[in-house]
mmCIF file of C-alpha atoms and ligand atoms in Angstrom:
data_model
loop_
_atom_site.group_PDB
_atom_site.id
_atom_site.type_symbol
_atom_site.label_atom_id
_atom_site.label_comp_id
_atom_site.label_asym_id
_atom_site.label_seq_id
_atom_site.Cartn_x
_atom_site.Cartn_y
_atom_site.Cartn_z
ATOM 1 C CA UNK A 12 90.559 93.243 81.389
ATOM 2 C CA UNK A 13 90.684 93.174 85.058
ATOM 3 C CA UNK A 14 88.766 95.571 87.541
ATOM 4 C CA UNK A 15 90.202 98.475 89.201
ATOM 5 C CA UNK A 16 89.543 99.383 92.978
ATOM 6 C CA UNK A 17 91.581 102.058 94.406
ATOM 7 C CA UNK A 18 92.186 102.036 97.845
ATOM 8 C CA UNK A 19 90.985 104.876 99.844
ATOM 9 C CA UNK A 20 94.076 104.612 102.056
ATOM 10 C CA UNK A 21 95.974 106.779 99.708
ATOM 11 C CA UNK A 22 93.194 109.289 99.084
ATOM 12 C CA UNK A 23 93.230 112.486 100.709
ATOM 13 C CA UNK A 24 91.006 112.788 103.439
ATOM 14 C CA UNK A 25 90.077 116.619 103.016
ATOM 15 C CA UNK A 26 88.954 116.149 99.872
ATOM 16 C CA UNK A 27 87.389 112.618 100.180
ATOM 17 C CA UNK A 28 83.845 113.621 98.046
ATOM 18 C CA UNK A 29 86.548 115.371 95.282
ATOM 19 C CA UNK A 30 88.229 111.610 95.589
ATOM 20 C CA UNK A 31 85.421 109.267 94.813
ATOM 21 C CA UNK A 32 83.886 112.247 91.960
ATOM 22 C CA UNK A 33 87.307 112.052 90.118
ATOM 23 C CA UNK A 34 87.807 108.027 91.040
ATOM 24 C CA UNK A 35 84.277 107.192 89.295
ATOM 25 C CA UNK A 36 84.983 109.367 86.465
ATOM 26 C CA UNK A 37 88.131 107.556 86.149
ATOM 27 C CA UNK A 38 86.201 104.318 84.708
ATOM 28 C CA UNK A 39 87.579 102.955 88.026
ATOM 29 C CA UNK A 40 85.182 99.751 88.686
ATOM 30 C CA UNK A 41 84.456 100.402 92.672
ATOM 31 C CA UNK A 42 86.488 101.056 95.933
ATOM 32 C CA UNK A 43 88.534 99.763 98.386
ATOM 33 C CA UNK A 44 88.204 100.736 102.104
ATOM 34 C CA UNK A 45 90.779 99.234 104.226
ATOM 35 C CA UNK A 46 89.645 98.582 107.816
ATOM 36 C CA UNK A 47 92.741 97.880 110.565
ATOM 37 C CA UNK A 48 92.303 97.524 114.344
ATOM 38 C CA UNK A 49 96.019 97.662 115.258
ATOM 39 C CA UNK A 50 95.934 94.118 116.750
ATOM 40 C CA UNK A 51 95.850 91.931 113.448
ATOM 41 C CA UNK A 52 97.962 94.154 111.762
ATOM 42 C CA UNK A 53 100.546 97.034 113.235
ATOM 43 C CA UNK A 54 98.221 100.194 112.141
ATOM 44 C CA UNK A 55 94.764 101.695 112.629
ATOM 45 C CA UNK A 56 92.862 103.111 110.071
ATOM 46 C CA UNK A 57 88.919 104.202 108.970
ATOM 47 C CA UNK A 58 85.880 102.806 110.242
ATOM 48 C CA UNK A 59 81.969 102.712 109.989
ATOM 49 C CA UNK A 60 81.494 106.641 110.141
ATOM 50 C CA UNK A 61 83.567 107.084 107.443
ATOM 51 C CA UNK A 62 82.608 104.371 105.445
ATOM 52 C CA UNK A 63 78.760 105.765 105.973
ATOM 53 C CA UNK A 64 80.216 109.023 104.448
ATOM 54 C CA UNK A 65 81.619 106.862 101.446
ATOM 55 C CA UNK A 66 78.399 105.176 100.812
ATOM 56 C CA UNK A 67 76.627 108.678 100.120
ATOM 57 C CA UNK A 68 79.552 110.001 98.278
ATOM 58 C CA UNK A 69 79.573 107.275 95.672
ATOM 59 C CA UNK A 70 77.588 104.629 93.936
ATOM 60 C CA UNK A 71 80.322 102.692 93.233
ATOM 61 C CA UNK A 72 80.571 98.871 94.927
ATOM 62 C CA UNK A 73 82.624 99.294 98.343
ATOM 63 C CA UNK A 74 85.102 96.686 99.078
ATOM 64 C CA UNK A 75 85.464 96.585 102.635
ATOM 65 C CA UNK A 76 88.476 94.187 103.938
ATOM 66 C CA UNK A 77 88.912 94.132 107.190
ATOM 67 C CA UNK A 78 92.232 93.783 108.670
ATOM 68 C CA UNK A 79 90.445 93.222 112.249
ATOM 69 C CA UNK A 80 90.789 90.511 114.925
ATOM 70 C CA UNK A 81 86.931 88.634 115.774
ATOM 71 C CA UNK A 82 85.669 90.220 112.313
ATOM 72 C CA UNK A 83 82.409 87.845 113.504
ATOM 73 C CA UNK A 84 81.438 90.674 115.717
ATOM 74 C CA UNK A 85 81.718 93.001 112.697
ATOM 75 C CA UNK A 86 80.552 92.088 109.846
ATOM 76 C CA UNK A 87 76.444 92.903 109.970
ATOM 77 C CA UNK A 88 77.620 96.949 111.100
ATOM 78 C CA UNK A 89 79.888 97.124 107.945
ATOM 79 C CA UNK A 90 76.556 95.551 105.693
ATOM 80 C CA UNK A 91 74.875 98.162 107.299
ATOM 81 C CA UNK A 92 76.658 100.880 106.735
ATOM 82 C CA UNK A 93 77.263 100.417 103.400
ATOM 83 C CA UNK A 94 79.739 97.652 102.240
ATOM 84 C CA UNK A 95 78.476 95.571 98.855
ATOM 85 C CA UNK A 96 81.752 93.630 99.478
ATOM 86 C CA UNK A 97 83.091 92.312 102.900
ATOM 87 C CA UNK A 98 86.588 90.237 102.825
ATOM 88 C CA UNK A 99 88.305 88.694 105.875
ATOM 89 C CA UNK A 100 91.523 87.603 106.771
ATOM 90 C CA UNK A 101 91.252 83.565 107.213
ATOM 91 C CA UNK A 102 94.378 84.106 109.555
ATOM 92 C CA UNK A 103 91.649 86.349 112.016
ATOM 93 C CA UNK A 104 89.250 83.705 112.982
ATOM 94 C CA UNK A 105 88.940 80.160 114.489
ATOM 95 C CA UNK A 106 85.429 80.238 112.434
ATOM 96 C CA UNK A 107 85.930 80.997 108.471
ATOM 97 C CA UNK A 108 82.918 79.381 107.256
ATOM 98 C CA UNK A 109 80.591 80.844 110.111
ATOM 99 C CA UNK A 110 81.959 84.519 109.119
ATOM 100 C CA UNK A 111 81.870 83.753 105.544
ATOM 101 C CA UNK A 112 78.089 82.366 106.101
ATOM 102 C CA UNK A 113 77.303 85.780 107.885
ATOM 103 C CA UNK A 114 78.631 87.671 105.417
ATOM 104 C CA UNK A 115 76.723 85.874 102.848
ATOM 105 C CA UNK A 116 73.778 86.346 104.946
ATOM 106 C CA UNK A 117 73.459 90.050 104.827
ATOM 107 C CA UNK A 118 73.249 90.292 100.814
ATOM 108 C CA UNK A 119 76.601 91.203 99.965
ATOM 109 C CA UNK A 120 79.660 89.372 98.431
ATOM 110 C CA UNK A 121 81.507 87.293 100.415
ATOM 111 C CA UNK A 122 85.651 87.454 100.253
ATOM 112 C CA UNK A 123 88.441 85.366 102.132
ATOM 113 C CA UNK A 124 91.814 86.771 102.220
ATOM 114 C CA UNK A 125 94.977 85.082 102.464
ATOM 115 C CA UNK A 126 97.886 87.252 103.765
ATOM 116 C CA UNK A 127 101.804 86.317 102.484
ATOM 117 C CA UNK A 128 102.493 83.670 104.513
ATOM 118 C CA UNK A 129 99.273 81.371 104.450
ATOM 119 C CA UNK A 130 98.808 78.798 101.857
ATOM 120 C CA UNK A 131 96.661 78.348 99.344
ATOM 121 C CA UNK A 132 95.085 75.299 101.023
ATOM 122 C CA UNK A 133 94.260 76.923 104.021
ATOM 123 C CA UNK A 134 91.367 78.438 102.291
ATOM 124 C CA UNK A 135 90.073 74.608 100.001
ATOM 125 C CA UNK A 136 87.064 73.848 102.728
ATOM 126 C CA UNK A 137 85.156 77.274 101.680
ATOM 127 C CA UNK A 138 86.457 77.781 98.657
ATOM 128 C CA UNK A 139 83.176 77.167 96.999
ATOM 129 C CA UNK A 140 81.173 79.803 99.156
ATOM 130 C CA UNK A 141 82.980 82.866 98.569
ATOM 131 C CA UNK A 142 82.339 85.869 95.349
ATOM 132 C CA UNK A 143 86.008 86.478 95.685
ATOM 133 C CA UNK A 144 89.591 85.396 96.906
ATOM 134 C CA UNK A 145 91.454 88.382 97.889
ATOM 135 C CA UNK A 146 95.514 87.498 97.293
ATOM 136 C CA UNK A 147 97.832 89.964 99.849
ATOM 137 C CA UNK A 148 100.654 90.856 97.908
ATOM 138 C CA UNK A 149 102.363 92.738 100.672
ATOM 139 C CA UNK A 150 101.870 92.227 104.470
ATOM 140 C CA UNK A 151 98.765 94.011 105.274
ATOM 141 C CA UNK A 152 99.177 97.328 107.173
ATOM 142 C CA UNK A 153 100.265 99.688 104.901
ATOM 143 C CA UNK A 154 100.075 101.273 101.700
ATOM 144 C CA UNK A 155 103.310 101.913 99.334
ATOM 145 C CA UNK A 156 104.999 98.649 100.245
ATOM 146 C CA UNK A 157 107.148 96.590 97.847
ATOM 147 C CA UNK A 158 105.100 93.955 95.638
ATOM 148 C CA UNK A 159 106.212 90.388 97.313
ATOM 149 C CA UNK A 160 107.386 88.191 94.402
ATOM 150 C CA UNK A 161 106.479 84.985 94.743
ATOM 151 C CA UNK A 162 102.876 85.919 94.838
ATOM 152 C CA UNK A 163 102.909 85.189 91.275
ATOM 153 C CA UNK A 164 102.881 81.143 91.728
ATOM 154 C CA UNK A 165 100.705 81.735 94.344
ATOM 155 C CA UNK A 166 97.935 83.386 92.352
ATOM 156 C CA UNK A 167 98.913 81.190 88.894
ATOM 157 C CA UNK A 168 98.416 78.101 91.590
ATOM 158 C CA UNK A 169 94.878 79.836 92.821
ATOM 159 C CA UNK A 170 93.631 80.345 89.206
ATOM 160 C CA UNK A 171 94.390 76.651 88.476
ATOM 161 C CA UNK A 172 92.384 75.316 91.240
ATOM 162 C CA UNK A 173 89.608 78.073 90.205
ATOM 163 C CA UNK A 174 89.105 76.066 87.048
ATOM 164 C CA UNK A 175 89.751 72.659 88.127
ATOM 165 C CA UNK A 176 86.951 73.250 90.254
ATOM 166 C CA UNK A 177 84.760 75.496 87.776
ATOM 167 C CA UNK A 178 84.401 78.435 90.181
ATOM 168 C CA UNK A 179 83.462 81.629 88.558
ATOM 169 C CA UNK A 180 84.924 83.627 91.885
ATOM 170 C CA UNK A 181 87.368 86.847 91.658
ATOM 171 C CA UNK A 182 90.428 86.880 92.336
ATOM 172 C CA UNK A 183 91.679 89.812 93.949
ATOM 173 C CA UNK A 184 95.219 90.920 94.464
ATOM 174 C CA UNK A 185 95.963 94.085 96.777
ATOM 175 C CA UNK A 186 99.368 96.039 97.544
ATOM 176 C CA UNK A 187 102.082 96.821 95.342
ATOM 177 C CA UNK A 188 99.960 97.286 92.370
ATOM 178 C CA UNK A 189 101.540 99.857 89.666
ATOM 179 C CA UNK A 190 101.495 99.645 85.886
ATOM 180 C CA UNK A 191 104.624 96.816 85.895
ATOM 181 C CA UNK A 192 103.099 94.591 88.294
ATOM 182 C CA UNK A 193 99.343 94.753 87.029
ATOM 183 C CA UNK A 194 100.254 93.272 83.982
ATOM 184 C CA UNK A 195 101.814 90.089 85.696
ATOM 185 C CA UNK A 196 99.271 89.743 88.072
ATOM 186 C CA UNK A 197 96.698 89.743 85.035
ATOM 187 C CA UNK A 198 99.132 87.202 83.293
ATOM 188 C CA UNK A 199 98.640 84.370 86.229
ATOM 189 C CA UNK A 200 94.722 84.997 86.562
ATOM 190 C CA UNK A 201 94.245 88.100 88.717
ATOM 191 C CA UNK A 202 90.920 89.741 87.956
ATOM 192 C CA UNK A 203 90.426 92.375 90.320
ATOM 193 C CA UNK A 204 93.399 94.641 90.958
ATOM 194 C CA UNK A 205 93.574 97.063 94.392
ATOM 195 C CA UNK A 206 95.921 100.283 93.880
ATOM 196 C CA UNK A 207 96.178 102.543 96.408
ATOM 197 C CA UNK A 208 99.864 104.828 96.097
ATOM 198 C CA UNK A 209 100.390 103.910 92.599
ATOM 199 C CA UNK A 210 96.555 105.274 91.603
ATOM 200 C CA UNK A 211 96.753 108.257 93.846
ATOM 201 C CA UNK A 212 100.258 109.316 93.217
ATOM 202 C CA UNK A 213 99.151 109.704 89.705
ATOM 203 C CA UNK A 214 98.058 113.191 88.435
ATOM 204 C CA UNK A 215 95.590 111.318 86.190
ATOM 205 C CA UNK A 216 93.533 109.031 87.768
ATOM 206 C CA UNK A 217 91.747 107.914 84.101
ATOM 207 C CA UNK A 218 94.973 106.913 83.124
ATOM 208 C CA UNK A 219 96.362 105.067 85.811
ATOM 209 C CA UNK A 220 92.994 103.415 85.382
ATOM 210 C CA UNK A 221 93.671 102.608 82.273
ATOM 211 C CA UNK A 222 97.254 101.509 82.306
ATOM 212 C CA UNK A 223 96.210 99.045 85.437
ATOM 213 C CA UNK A 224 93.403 97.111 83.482
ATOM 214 C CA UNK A 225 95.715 95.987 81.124
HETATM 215 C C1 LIG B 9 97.496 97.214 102.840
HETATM 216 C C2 LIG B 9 96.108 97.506 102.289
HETATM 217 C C3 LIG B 9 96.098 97.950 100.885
HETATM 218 C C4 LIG B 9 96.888 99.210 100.620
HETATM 219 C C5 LIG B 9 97.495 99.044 99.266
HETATM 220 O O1 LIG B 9 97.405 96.590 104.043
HETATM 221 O O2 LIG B 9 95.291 96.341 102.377
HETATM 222 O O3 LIG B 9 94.787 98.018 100.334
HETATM 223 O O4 LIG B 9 96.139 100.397 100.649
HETATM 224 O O5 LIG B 9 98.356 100.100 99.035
HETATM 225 P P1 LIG B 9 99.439 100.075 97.842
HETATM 226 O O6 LIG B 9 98.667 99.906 96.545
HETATM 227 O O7 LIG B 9 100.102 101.395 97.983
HETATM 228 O O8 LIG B 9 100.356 98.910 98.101
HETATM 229 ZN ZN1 LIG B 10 93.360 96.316 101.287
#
């Protein structure tokens, strides 16, 4: 069974303590906070205020990925305001393995994305330092995009170097998530599933929950 994290993206903002209340009662296994700059990707989104609202609204883990240009300069003011899980974009920085280190240095789990268009092997030199592997099954920007395809080989082809190798790390697939593509993402190795319109456009978050963990 994979883990759920909806992504606040698709939450309503009013209501954002009424959001995480109903998303932990959902049996939901954390959340995801998208983070944009509009200069790595075409939007803007949330920051550290509102994430510092999130972290006293829930006790569930917050996934931070940031979708930010020089994410070195970042990183330690999303730790402190309340991520347990930072990801970055390996198509963001010139230095993967110092961010990664820095991530890993403030005590919370360590993620490298890979958007669409970047190969798997872009990401073989750290592959041994990060919690989690975080597979972009859209291009990053916005929510309620079209799942991209051939993502499938390219998580089956991630899960078969994760055991050639023996790493225990997650592998986490965000955008276009609904109940038909959850189940094929589970199918080539996926084990941590973002939803954001698919969850929230459902009038029952426990079960959209339930029909994403497969
Ligand atoms: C897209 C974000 C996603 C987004 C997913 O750039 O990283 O987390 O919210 O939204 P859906 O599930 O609607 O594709
Ligand atoms: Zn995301």
């Amino acid at each position: 069974m994979a883990k759920i994290y909806p992504s606040l993206l698709s939450a309503d903002f009013l209501k954002l303590q009424e959001e995480l209340t109903q998303i932990e009662a959902s049996g939901a296994d954390g959340v995801h906070f998208d983070v944009m700059d509009g200069q790595f990707v075409p939007n803007i989104s949330i920051g550290l205020p509102i994430l510092e609202a999130v972290r006293k609204g829930t006790t569930l883990p917050i996934d931070v990925h940031l979708m930010i240009e020089q994410p070195e300069q970042y990183v330690e003011l999303f730790a402190q305001h309340g991520a347990d899980m930072i990801s970055v974009h390996v198509e963001a920085t010139p230095h993967i393995h110092r961010v990664v280190q820095q991530i890993k240095n403030q005590n919370v789990k360590a993620g490298v994305v890979l958007n669409p268009g970047t190969p798997i092997d872009a990401i073989k030199p750290i592959i041994n330092m990060v919690d989690y592997v975080l597979i972009m099954t859209v291009n990053p920007g916005f929510g309620g995009q079209a799942f991209i395809e051939n993502s499938l080989a390219k998580i089956e082809s991630l899960a078969e170097l994760k055991s050639q190798l023996n790493l225990t790390f997650d592998i986490e697939v965000d955008g276009g998530i609904n109940d038909m593509t959850a189940q094929q993402v589970i199918n080539k190795g996926a084990t941590m599933l973002v939803a954001g319109s698919y969850f929230f456009g459902h009038n029952d978050y426990a079960t959209a929950t339930k029909q994403l963990k497969g």
